[in-house]
């Protein structure tokens, strides 16, 4: 079984995913990192050069690949869950946990990063609110969800373990 972390940018999927994998002695994979390694380009460059639709294709291929593997903590890019096919693939062999945070906290976490093309706009705070609202019903498809607004990376990982144990998924 895989544990798949979904959720908006800046909710801690990659950082707490790494911690979670370590604690559970599972392997870790991040869809964005895999896409970048295979393309030899940064996500921002892929968006710029080929556009978002091409990025989504690469992402879908990556989701297929990780869903065929077992024993991974998967950090899925924030838009993975927007596509039904991705959700279907990931659920085949995984439990999906959505990480959530307030727009303010998300902004605080991402404001120094320049590698998130969707938030590379003049008013990122507004954009975060807008996208969160648009995406809410997609994120609601996850099996479980956890608010990481006030949690450290390690605390979030511990909470995920607690949650999955309680639900007998671990
Ligand atoms: C995206 C989130 C990013 C990355 C890309 C698009 C999104 O991943 O896949 O910039 O649509 O929410 P993170 O959530 O890991 O930042």
mmCIF file with all atom_site columns, C-alpha atoms and ligand atoms in Angstrom:
data_model
loop_
_atom_site.group_PDB
_atom_site.id
_atom_site.type_symbol
_atom_site.label_atom_id
_atom_site.label_alt_id
_atom_site.label_comp_id
_atom_site.label_asym_id
_atom_site.label_entity_id
_atom_site.label_seq_id
_atom_site.pdbx_PDB_ins_code
_atom_site.Cartn_x
_atom_site.Cartn_y
_atom_site.Cartn_z
_atom_site.occupancy
_atom_site.B_iso_or_equiv
_atom_site.pdbx_formal_charge
_atom_site.auth_seq_id
_atom_site.auth_comp_id
_atom_site.auth_asym_id
_atom_site.auth_atom_id
_atom_site.pdbx_PDB_model_num
ATOM   1   C CA . UNK A 1 1   ? 0.000   0.000  0.000   1.00 0.00 ? 1   UNK A CA 1
ATOM   2   C CA . UNK A 1 2   ? 1.053   3.595  -0.620  1.00 0.00 ? 2   UNK A CA 1
ATOM   3   C CA . UNK A 1 3   ? 0.261   6.647  1.478   1.00 0.00 ? 3   UNK A CA 1
ATOM   4   C CA . UNK A 1 4   ? -0.520  9.519  -0.858  1.00 0.00 ? 4   UNK A CA 1
ATOM   5   C CA . UNK A 1 5   ? -0.385  13.096 0.348   1.00 0.00 ? 5   UNK A CA 1
ATOM   6   C CA . UNK A 1 6   ? -2.417  15.575 -1.653  1.00 0.00 ? 6   UNK A CA 1
ATOM   7   C CA . UNK A 1 7   ? -3.432  19.144 -0.949  1.00 0.00 ? 7   UNK A CA 1
ATOM   8   C CA . UNK A 1 8   ? -2.672  22.695 -1.920  1.00 0.00 ? 8   UNK A CA 1
ATOM   9   C CA . UNK A 1 9   ? 0.834   24.051 -2.437  1.00 0.00 ? 9   UNK A CA 1
ATOM   10  C CA . UNK A 1 10  ? 2.458   24.951 0.867   1.00 0.00 ? 10  UNK A CA 1
ATOM   11  C CA . UNK A 1 11  ? 0.492   22.548 3.044   1.00 0.00 ? 11  UNK A CA 1
ATOM   12  C CA . UNK A 1 12  ? 3.612   20.465 3.769   1.00 0.00 ? 12  UNK A CA 1
ATOM   13  C CA . UNK A 1 13  ? 3.184   17.457 1.483   1.00 0.00 ? 13  UNK A CA 1
ATOM   14  C CA . UNK A 1 14  ? 6.858   17.129 0.605   1.00 0.00 ? 14  UNK A CA 1
ATOM   15  C CA . UNK A 1 15  ? 8.398   18.015 3.963   1.00 0.00 ? 15  UNK A CA 1
ATOM   16  C CA . UNK A 1 16  ? 6.019   16.004 6.141   1.00 0.00 ? 16  UNK A CA 1
ATOM   17  C CA . UNK A 1 17  ? 5.932   13.248 3.518   1.00 0.00 ? 17  UNK A CA 1
ATOM   18  C CA . UNK A 1 18  ? 9.695   12.809 3.881   1.00 0.00 ? 18  UNK A CA 1
ATOM   19  C CA . UNK A 1 19  ? 9.388   12.722 7.647   1.00 0.00 ? 19  UNK A CA 1
ATOM   20  C CA . UNK A 1 20  ? 6.492   10.253 7.449   1.00 0.00 ? 20  UNK A CA 1
ATOM   21  C CA . UNK A 1 21  ? 8.417   7.919  5.162   1.00 0.00 ? 21  UNK A CA 1
ATOM   22  C CA . UNK A 1 22  ? 11.370  7.954  7.543   1.00 0.00 ? 22  UNK A CA 1
ATOM   23  C CA . UNK A 1 23  ? 9.210   7.218  10.580  1.00 0.00 ? 23  UNK A CA 1
ATOM   24  C CA . UNK A 1 24  ? 7.401   4.352  8.827   1.00 0.00 ? 24  UNK A CA 1
ATOM   25  C CA . UNK A 1 25  ? 10.528  3.064  7.053   1.00 0.00 ? 25  UNK A CA 1
ATOM   26  C CA . UNK A 1 26  ? 8.773   3.474  3.734   1.00 0.00 ? 26  UNK A CA 1
ATOM   27  C CA . UNK A 1 27  ? 10.210  4.838  0.510   1.00 0.00 ? 27  UNK A CA 1
ATOM   28  C CA . UNK A 1 28  ? 9.439   8.389  -0.564  1.00 0.00 ? 28  UNK A CA 1
ATOM   29  C CA . UNK A 1 29  ? 8.593   9.823  -3.948  1.00 0.00 ? 29  UNK A CA 1
ATOM   30  C CA . UNK A 1 30  ? 7.517   13.307 -4.979  1.00 0.00 ? 30  UNK A CA 1
ATOM   31  C CA . UNK A 1 31  ? 5.723   13.591 -8.335  1.00 0.00 ? 31  UNK A CA 1
ATOM   32  C CA . UNK A 1 32  ? 7.142   17.053 -9.057  1.00 0.00 ? 32  UNK A CA 1
ATOM   33  C CA . UNK A 1 33  ? 10.711  15.947 -8.319  1.00 0.00 ? 33  UNK A CA 1
ATOM   34  C CA . UNK A 1 34  ? 10.305  12.915 -10.595 1.00 0.00 ? 34  UNK A CA 1
ATOM   35  C CA . UNK A 1 35  ? 8.900   15.041 -13.417 1.00 0.00 ? 35  UNK A CA 1
ATOM   36  C CA . UNK A 1 36  ? 11.780  17.511 -13.081 1.00 0.00 ? 36  UNK A CA 1
ATOM   37  C CA . UNK A 1 37  ? 14.392  14.761 -13.025 1.00 0.00 ? 37  UNK A CA 1
ATOM   38  C CA . UNK A 1 38  ? 12.968  13.057 -16.116 1.00 0.00 ? 38  UNK A CA 1
ATOM   39  C CA . UNK A 1 39  ? 12.485  16.259 -18.084 1.00 0.00 ? 39  UNK A CA 1
ATOM   40  C CA . UNK A 1 40  ? 15.784  17.727 -16.934 1.00 0.00 ? 40  UNK A CA 1
ATOM   41  C CA . UNK A 1 41  ? 13.829  20.940 -16.362 1.00 0.00 ? 41  UNK A CA 1
ATOM   42  C CA . UNK A 1 42  ? 12.259  22.774 -13.444 1.00 0.00 ? 42  UNK A CA 1
ATOM   43  C CA . UNK A 1 43  ? 8.448   22.773 -13.148 1.00 0.00 ? 43  UNK A CA 1
ATOM   44  C CA . UNK A 1 44  ? 8.443   26.517 -13.895 1.00 0.00 ? 44  UNK A CA 1
ATOM   45  C CA . UNK A 1 45  ? 10.420  25.948 -17.095 1.00 0.00 ? 45  UNK A CA 1
ATOM   46  C CA . UNK A 1 46  ? 8.060   23.190 -18.226 1.00 0.00 ? 46  UNK A CA 1
ATOM   47  C CA . UNK A 1 47  ? 5.071   25.516 -17.702 1.00 0.00 ? 47  UNK A CA 1
ATOM   48  C CA . UNK A 1 48  ? 6.828   28.327 -19.519 1.00 0.00 ? 48  UNK A CA 1
ATOM   49  C CA . UNK A 1 49  ? 8.085   26.353 -22.442 1.00 0.00 ? 49  UNK A CA 1
ATOM   50  C CA . UNK A 1 50  ? 5.339   23.798 -23.020 1.00 0.00 ? 50  UNK A CA 1
ATOM   51  C CA . UNK A 1 51  ? 2.371   25.149 -21.058 1.00 0.00 ? 51  UNK A CA 1
ATOM   52  C CA . UNK A 1 52  ? 0.297   23.739 -18.212 1.00 0.00 ? 52  UNK A CA 1
ATOM   53  C CA . UNK A 1 53  ? -1.534  21.084 -20.324 1.00 0.00 ? 53  UNK A CA 1
ATOM   54  C CA . UNK A 1 54  ? 1.793   19.414 -21.161 1.00 0.00 ? 54  UNK A CA 1
ATOM   55  C CA . UNK A 1 55  ? 2.818   19.518 -17.513 1.00 0.00 ? 55  UNK A CA 1
ATOM   56  C CA . UNK A 1 56  ? -0.482  17.820 -16.595 1.00 0.00 ? 56  UNK A CA 1
ATOM   57  C CA . UNK A 1 57  ? 0.268   15.052 -19.110 1.00 0.00 ? 57  UNK A CA 1
ATOM   58  C CA . UNK A 1 58  ? 3.685   14.432 -17.591 1.00 0.00 ? 58  UNK A CA 1
ATOM   59  C CA . UNK A 1 59  ? 2.062   14.485 -14.164 1.00 0.00 ? 59  UNK A CA 1
ATOM   60  C CA . UNK A 1 60  ? -0.547  11.936 -15.210 1.00 0.00 ? 60  UNK A CA 1
ATOM   61  C CA . UNK A 1 61  ? 2.188   9.605  -16.504 1.00 0.00 ? 61  UNK A CA 1
ATOM   62  C CA . UNK A 1 62  ? 4.058   9.993  -13.231 1.00 0.00 ? 62  UNK A CA 1
ATOM   63  C CA . UNK A 1 63  ? 0.930   9.231  -11.190 1.00 0.00 ? 63  UNK A CA 1
ATOM   64  C CA . UNK A 1 64  ? 0.474   6.022  -13.196 1.00 0.00 ? 64  UNK A CA 1
ATOM   65  C CA . UNK A 1 65  ? 4.036   5.037  -12.535 1.00 0.00 ? 65  UNK A CA 1
ATOM   66  C CA . UNK A 1 66  ? 3.927   5.610  -8.790  1.00 0.00 ? 66  UNK A CA 1
ATOM   67  C CA . UNK A 1 67  ? 0.532   3.910  -8.474  1.00 0.00 ? 67  UNK A CA 1
ATOM   68  C CA . UNK A 1 68  ? 2.052   0.766  -9.912  1.00 0.00 ? 68  UNK A CA 1
ATOM   69  C CA . UNK A 1 69  ? 4.606   0.691  -7.097  1.00 0.00 ? 69  UNK A CA 1
ATOM   70  C CA . UNK A 1 70  ? 4.124   -0.323 -3.507  1.00 0.00 ? 70  UNK A CA 1
ATOM   71  C CA . UNK A 1 71  ? 5.307   0.793  -0.094  1.00 0.00 ? 71  UNK A CA 1
ATOM   72  C CA . UNK A 1 72  ? 5.763   4.467  -0.947  1.00 0.00 ? 72  UNK A CA 1
ATOM   73  C CA . UNK A 1 73  ? 4.833   7.693  0.709   1.00 0.00 ? 73  UNK A CA 1
ATOM   74  C CA . UNK A 1 74  ? 3.855   9.759  -2.317  1.00 0.00 ? 74  UNK A CA 1
ATOM   75  C CA . UNK A 1 75  ? 3.873   13.527 -2.250  1.00 0.00 ? 75  UNK A CA 1
ATOM   76  C CA . UNK A 1 76  ? 1.551   14.456 -5.109  1.00 0.00 ? 76  UNK A CA 1
ATOM   77  C CA . UNK A 1 77  ? 1.708   17.887 -6.748  1.00 0.00 ? 77  UNK A CA 1
ATOM   78  C CA . UNK A 1 78  ? -1.101  20.197 -5.677  1.00 0.00 ? 78  UNK A CA 1
ATOM   79  C CA . UNK A 1 79  ? -3.029  19.773 -8.918  1.00 0.00 ? 79  UNK A CA 1
ATOM   80  C CA . UNK A 1 80  ? -2.890  15.966 -9.145  1.00 0.00 ? 80  UNK A CA 1
ATOM   81  C CA . UNK A 1 81  ? -6.287  15.509 -7.549  1.00 0.00 ? 81  UNK A CA 1
ATOM   82  C CA . UNK A 1 82  ? -8.006  17.755 -10.112 1.00 0.00 ? 82  UNK A CA 1
ATOM   83  C CA . UNK A 1 83  ? -8.077  14.888 -12.580 1.00 0.00 ? 83  UNK A CA 1
ATOM   84  C CA . UNK A 1 84  ? -10.406 11.970 -12.023 1.00 0.00 ? 84  UNK A CA 1
ATOM   85  C CA . UNK A 1 85  ? -8.068  9.521  -13.701 1.00 0.00 ? 85  UNK A CA 1
ATOM   86  C CA . UNK A 1 86  ? -5.307  10.401 -11.228 1.00 0.00 ? 86  UNK A CA 1
ATOM   87  C CA . UNK A 1 87  ? -7.600  9.891  -8.240  1.00 0.00 ? 87  UNK A CA 1
ATOM   88  C CA . UNK A 1 88  ? -8.683  6.509  -9.592  1.00 0.00 ? 88  UNK A CA 1
ATOM   89  C CA . UNK A 1 89  ? -5.091  5.391  -10.122 1.00 0.00 ? 89  UNK A CA 1
ATOM   90  C CA . UNK A 1 90  ? -3.885  6.544  -6.710  1.00 0.00 ? 90  UNK A CA 1
ATOM   91  C CA . UNK A 1 91  ? -6.813  4.951  -4.865  1.00 0.00 ? 91  UNK A CA 1
ATOM   92  C CA . UNK A 1 92  ? -6.147  1.537  -6.437  1.00 0.00 ? 92  UNK A CA 1
ATOM   93  C CA . UNK A 1 93  ? -3.164  0.976  -4.248  1.00 0.00 ? 93  UNK A CA 1
ATOM   94  C CA . UNK A 1 94  ? -3.148  3.838  -1.810  1.00 0.00 ? 94  UNK A CA 1
ATOM   95  C CA . UNK A 1 95  ? -4.816  5.718  0.942   1.00 0.00 ? 95  UNK A CA 1
ATOM   96  C CA . UNK A 1 96  ? -5.151  9.420  0.179   1.00 0.00 ? 96  UNK A CA 1
ATOM   97  C CA . UNK A 1 97  ? -4.591  12.017 2.880   1.00 0.00 ? 97  UNK A CA 1
ATOM   98  C CA . UNK A 1 98  ? -5.278  15.653 2.093   1.00 0.00 ? 98  UNK A CA 1
ATOM   99  C CA . UNK A 1 99  ? -3.214  18.247 3.944   1.00 0.00 ? 99  UNK A CA 1
ATOM   100 C CA . UNK A 1 100 ? -4.929  21.563 4.522   1.00 0.00 ? 100 UNK A CA 1
ATOM   101 C CA . UNK A 1 101 ? -3.874  24.974 5.764   1.00 0.00 ? 101 UNK A CA 1
ATOM   102 C CA . UNK A 1 102 ? -5.318  28.460 5.914   1.00 0.00 ? 102 UNK A CA 1
ATOM   103 C CA . UNK A 1 103 ? -4.587  30.775 2.951   1.00 0.00 ? 103 UNK A CA 1
ATOM   104 C CA . UNK A 1 104 ? -2.537  33.005 5.299   1.00 0.00 ? 104 UNK A CA 1
ATOM   105 C CA . UNK A 1 105 ? -0.310  30.112 6.365   1.00 0.00 ? 105 UNK A CA 1
ATOM   106 C CA . UNK A 1 106 ? 0.052   28.883 2.809   1.00 0.00 ? 106 UNK A CA 1
ATOM   107 C CA . UNK A 1 107 ? 1.167   32.346 1.734   1.00 0.00 ? 107 UNK A CA 1
ATOM   108 C CA . UNK A 1 108 ? 3.659   32.541 4.570   1.00 0.00 ? 108 UNK A CA 1
ATOM   109 C CA . UNK A 1 109 ? 5.148   29.191 3.581   1.00 0.00 ? 109 UNK A CA 1
ATOM   110 C CA . UNK A 1 110 ? 5.429   29.849 -0.144  1.00 0.00 ? 110 UNK A CA 1
ATOM   111 C CA . UNK A 1 111 ? 6.226   33.548 -0.300  1.00 0.00 ? 111 UNK A CA 1
ATOM   112 C CA . UNK A 1 112 ? 9.969   33.112 -0.661  1.00 0.00 ? 112 UNK A CA 1
ATOM   113 C CA . UNK A 1 113 ? 9.691   30.440 -3.345  1.00 0.00 ? 113 UNK A CA 1
ATOM   114 C CA . UNK A 1 114 ? 9.679   31.393 -6.971  1.00 0.00 ? 114 UNK A CA 1
ATOM   115 C CA . UNK A 1 115 ? 9.210   27.911 -8.395  1.00 0.00 ? 115 UNK A CA 1
ATOM   116 C CA . UNK A 1 116 ? 5.428   27.765 -8.263  1.00 0.00 ? 116 UNK A CA 1
ATOM   117 C CA . UNK A 1 117 ? 4.262   29.104 -11.619 1.00 0.00 ? 117 UNK A CA 1
ATOM   118 C CA . UNK A 1 118 ? 0.580   29.251 -10.653 1.00 0.00 ? 118 UNK A CA 1
ATOM   119 C CA . UNK A 1 119 ? 1.362   31.654 -7.808  1.00 0.00 ? 119 UNK A CA 1
ATOM   120 C CA . UNK A 1 120 ? 3.821   33.736 -9.768  1.00 0.00 ? 120 UNK A CA 1
ATOM   121 C CA . UNK A 1 121 ? 1.258   36.516 -10.133 1.00 0.00 ? 121 UNK A CA 1
ATOM   122 C CA . UNK A 1 122 ? 0.951   40.070 -8.855  1.00 0.00 ? 122 UNK A CA 1
ATOM   123 C CA . UNK A 1 123 ? -1.432  39.147 -6.037  1.00 0.00 ? 123 UNK A CA 1
ATOM   124 C CA . UNK A 1 124 ? -0.543  35.636 -4.859  1.00 0.00 ? 124 UNK A CA 1
ATOM   125 C CA . UNK A 1 125 ? -2.664  35.925 -1.682  1.00 0.00 ? 125 UNK A CA 1
ATOM   126 C CA . UNK A 1 126 ? -5.765  36.512 -3.743  1.00 0.00 ? 126 UNK A CA 1
ATOM   127 C CA . UNK A 1 127 ? -4.791  33.723 -6.138  1.00 0.00 ? 127 UNK A CA 1
ATOM   128 C CA . UNK A 1 128 ? -4.379  31.271 -3.245  1.00 0.00 ? 128 UNK A CA 1
ATOM   129 C CA . UNK A 1 129 ? -7.894  32.086 -1.995  1.00 0.00 ? 129 UNK A CA 1
ATOM   130 C CA . UNK A 1 130 ? -9.363  31.781 -5.457  1.00 0.00 ? 130 UNK A CA 1
ATOM   131 C CA . UNK A 1 131 ? -7.702  28.435 -6.219  1.00 0.00 ? 131 UNK A CA 1
ATOM   132 C CA . UNK A 1 132 ? -8.497  26.996 -2.802  1.00 0.00 ? 132 UNK A CA 1
ATOM   133 C CA . UNK A 1 133 ? -12.150 27.756 -3.328  1.00 0.00 ? 133 UNK A CA 1
ATOM   134 C CA . UNK A 1 134 ? -12.180 26.360 -6.863  1.00 0.00 ? 134 UNK A CA 1
ATOM   135 C CA . UNK A 1 135 ? -10.436 23.196 -5.760  1.00 0.00 ? 135 UNK A CA 1
ATOM   136 C CA . UNK A 1 136 ? -12.257 22.502 -2.521  1.00 0.00 ? 136 UNK A CA 1
ATOM   137 C CA . UNK A 1 137 ? -14.508 19.796 -3.902  1.00 0.00 ? 137 UNK A CA 1
ATOM   138 C CA . UNK A 1 138 ? -11.567 18.027 -5.513  1.00 0.00 ? 138 UNK A CA 1
ATOM   139 C CA . UNK A 1 139 ? -9.588  17.958 -2.281  1.00 0.00 ? 139 UNK A CA 1
ATOM   140 C CA . UNK A 1 140 ? -12.699 16.599 -0.558  1.00 0.00 ? 140 UNK A CA 1
ATOM   141 C CA . UNK A 1 141 ? -12.236 13.351 -2.512  1.00 0.00 ? 141 UNK A CA 1
ATOM   142 C CA . UNK A 1 142 ? -9.334  12.329 -0.281  1.00 0.00 ? 142 UNK A CA 1
ATOM   143 C CA . UNK A 1 143 ? -9.961  9.515  2.203   1.00 0.00 ? 143 UNK A CA 1
ATOM   144 C CA . UNK A 1 144 ? -8.792  11.604 5.151   1.00 0.00 ? 144 UNK A CA 1
ATOM   145 C CA . UNK A 1 145 ? -7.713  15.126 5.788   1.00 0.00 ? 145 UNK A CA 1
ATOM   146 C CA . UNK A 1 146 ? -5.434  16.891 8.236   1.00 0.00 ? 146 UNK A CA 1
ATOM   147 C CA . UNK A 1 147 ? -5.061  20.574 9.018   1.00 0.00 ? 147 UNK A CA 1
ATOM   148 C CA . UNK A 1 148 ? -1.346  21.370 9.184   1.00 0.00 ? 148 UNK A CA 1
ATOM   149 C CA . UNK A 1 149 ? -1.717  25.114 9.817   1.00 0.00 ? 149 UNK A CA 1
ATOM   150 C CA . UNK A 1 150 ? -0.341  24.891 13.338  1.00 0.00 ? 150 UNK A CA 1
ATOM   151 C CA . UNK A 1 151 ? 1.767   21.767 12.982  1.00 0.00 ? 151 UNK A CA 1
ATOM   152 C CA . UNK A 1 152 ? 5.481   21.356 12.450  1.00 0.00 ? 152 UNK A CA 1
ATOM   153 C CA . UNK A 1 153 ? 6.654   18.925 9.782   1.00 0.00 ? 153 UNK A CA 1
ATOM   154 C CA . UNK A 1 154 ? 7.281   16.224 12.390  1.00 0.00 ? 154 UNK A CA 1
ATOM   155 C CA . UNK A 1 155 ? 4.008   16.808 14.181  1.00 0.00 ? 155 UNK A CA 1
ATOM   156 C CA . UNK A 1 156 ? 2.108   16.512 10.909  1.00 0.00 ? 156 UNK A CA 1
ATOM   157 C CA . UNK A 1 157 ? 3.833   13.190 10.183  1.00 0.00 ? 157 UNK A CA 1
ATOM   158 C CA . UNK A 1 158 ? 2.964   11.910 13.674  1.00 0.00 ? 158 UNK A CA 1
ATOM   159 C CA . UNK A 1 159 ? -0.663  12.979 13.243  1.00 0.00 ? 159 UNK A CA 1
ATOM   160 C CA . UNK A 1 160 ? -0.923  11.150 9.931   1.00 0.00 ? 160 UNK A CA 1
ATOM   161 C CA . UNK A 1 161 ? 0.399   7.978  11.568  1.00 0.00 ? 161 UNK A CA 1
ATOM   162 C CA . UNK A 1 162 ? -2.043  8.394  14.453  1.00 0.00 ? 162 UNK A CA 1
ATOM   163 C CA . UNK A 1 163 ? -4.926  8.925  12.055  1.00 0.00 ? 163 UNK A CA 1
ATOM   164 C CA . UNK A 1 164 ? -4.127  5.938  9.841   1.00 0.00 ? 164 UNK A CA 1
ATOM   165 C CA . UNK A 1 165 ? -3.635  3.686  12.862  1.00 0.00 ? 165 UNK A CA 1
ATOM   166 C CA . UNK A 1 166 ? -6.957  4.759  14.313  1.00 0.00 ? 166 UNK A CA 1
ATOM   167 C CA . UNK A 1 167 ? -8.629  3.997  10.992  1.00 0.00 ? 167 UNK A CA 1
ATOM   168 C CA . UNK A 1 168 ? -6.821  0.620  10.848  1.00 0.00 ? 168 UNK A CA 1
ATOM   169 C CA . UNK A 1 169 ? -5.083  1.568  7.599   1.00 0.00 ? 169 UNK A CA 1
ATOM   170 C CA . UNK A 1 170 ? -1.667  0.982  9.151   1.00 0.00 ? 170 UNK A CA 1
HETATM 171 C C1 . LIG B 2 .   ? 0.628   22.754 -8.648  1.00 0.00 ? 1   LIG B C1 1
HETATM 172 C C2 . LIG B 2 .   ? 1.362   22.442 -7.531  1.00 0.00 ? 1   LIG B C2 1
HETATM 173 C C3 . LIG B 2 .   ? 2.817   22.249 -7.558  1.00 0.00 ? 1   LIG B C3 1
HETATM 174 C C4 . LIG B 2 .   ? 3.304   21.828 -8.952  1.00 0.00 ? 1   LIG B C4 1
HETATM 175 C C5 . LIG B 2 .   ? 2.794   22.759 -9.994  1.00 0.00 ? 1   LIG B C5 1
HETATM 176 C C6 . LIG B 2 .   ? 1.264   22.868 -10.002 1.00 0.00 ? 1   LIG B C6 1
HETATM 177 C C7 . LIG B 2 .   ? -0.833  22.946 -8.526  1.00 0.00 ? 1   LIG B C7 1
HETATM 178 O O1 . LIG B 2 .   ? 3.184   21.252 -6.602  1.00 0.00 ? 1   LIG B O1 1
HETATM 179 O O2 . LIG B 2 .   ? 2.889   20.525 -9.244  1.00 0.00 ? 1   LIG B O2 1
HETATM 180 O O3 . LIG B 2 .   ? 3.363   24.011 -9.760  1.00 0.00 ? 1   LIG B O3 1
HETATM 181 O O4 . LIG B 2 .   ? -1.553  22.919 -9.555  1.00 0.00 ? 1   LIG B O4 1
HETATM 182 O O5 . LIG B 2 .   ? -1.322  23.102 -7.380  1.00 0.00 ? 1   LIG B O5 1
HETATM 183 P P1 . LIG B 2 .   ? 3.262   21.496 -4.992  1.00 0.00 ? 1   LIG B P1 1
HETATM 184 O O6 . LIG B 2 .   ? 1.874   21.371 -4.465  1.00 0.00 ? 1   LIG B O6 1
HETATM 185 O O7 . LIG B 2 .   ? 4.147   20.391 -4.540  1.00 0.00 ? 1   LIG B O7 1
HETATM 186 O O8 . LIG B 2 .   ? 3.856   22.846 -4.797  1.00 0.00 ? 1   LIG B O8 1
#
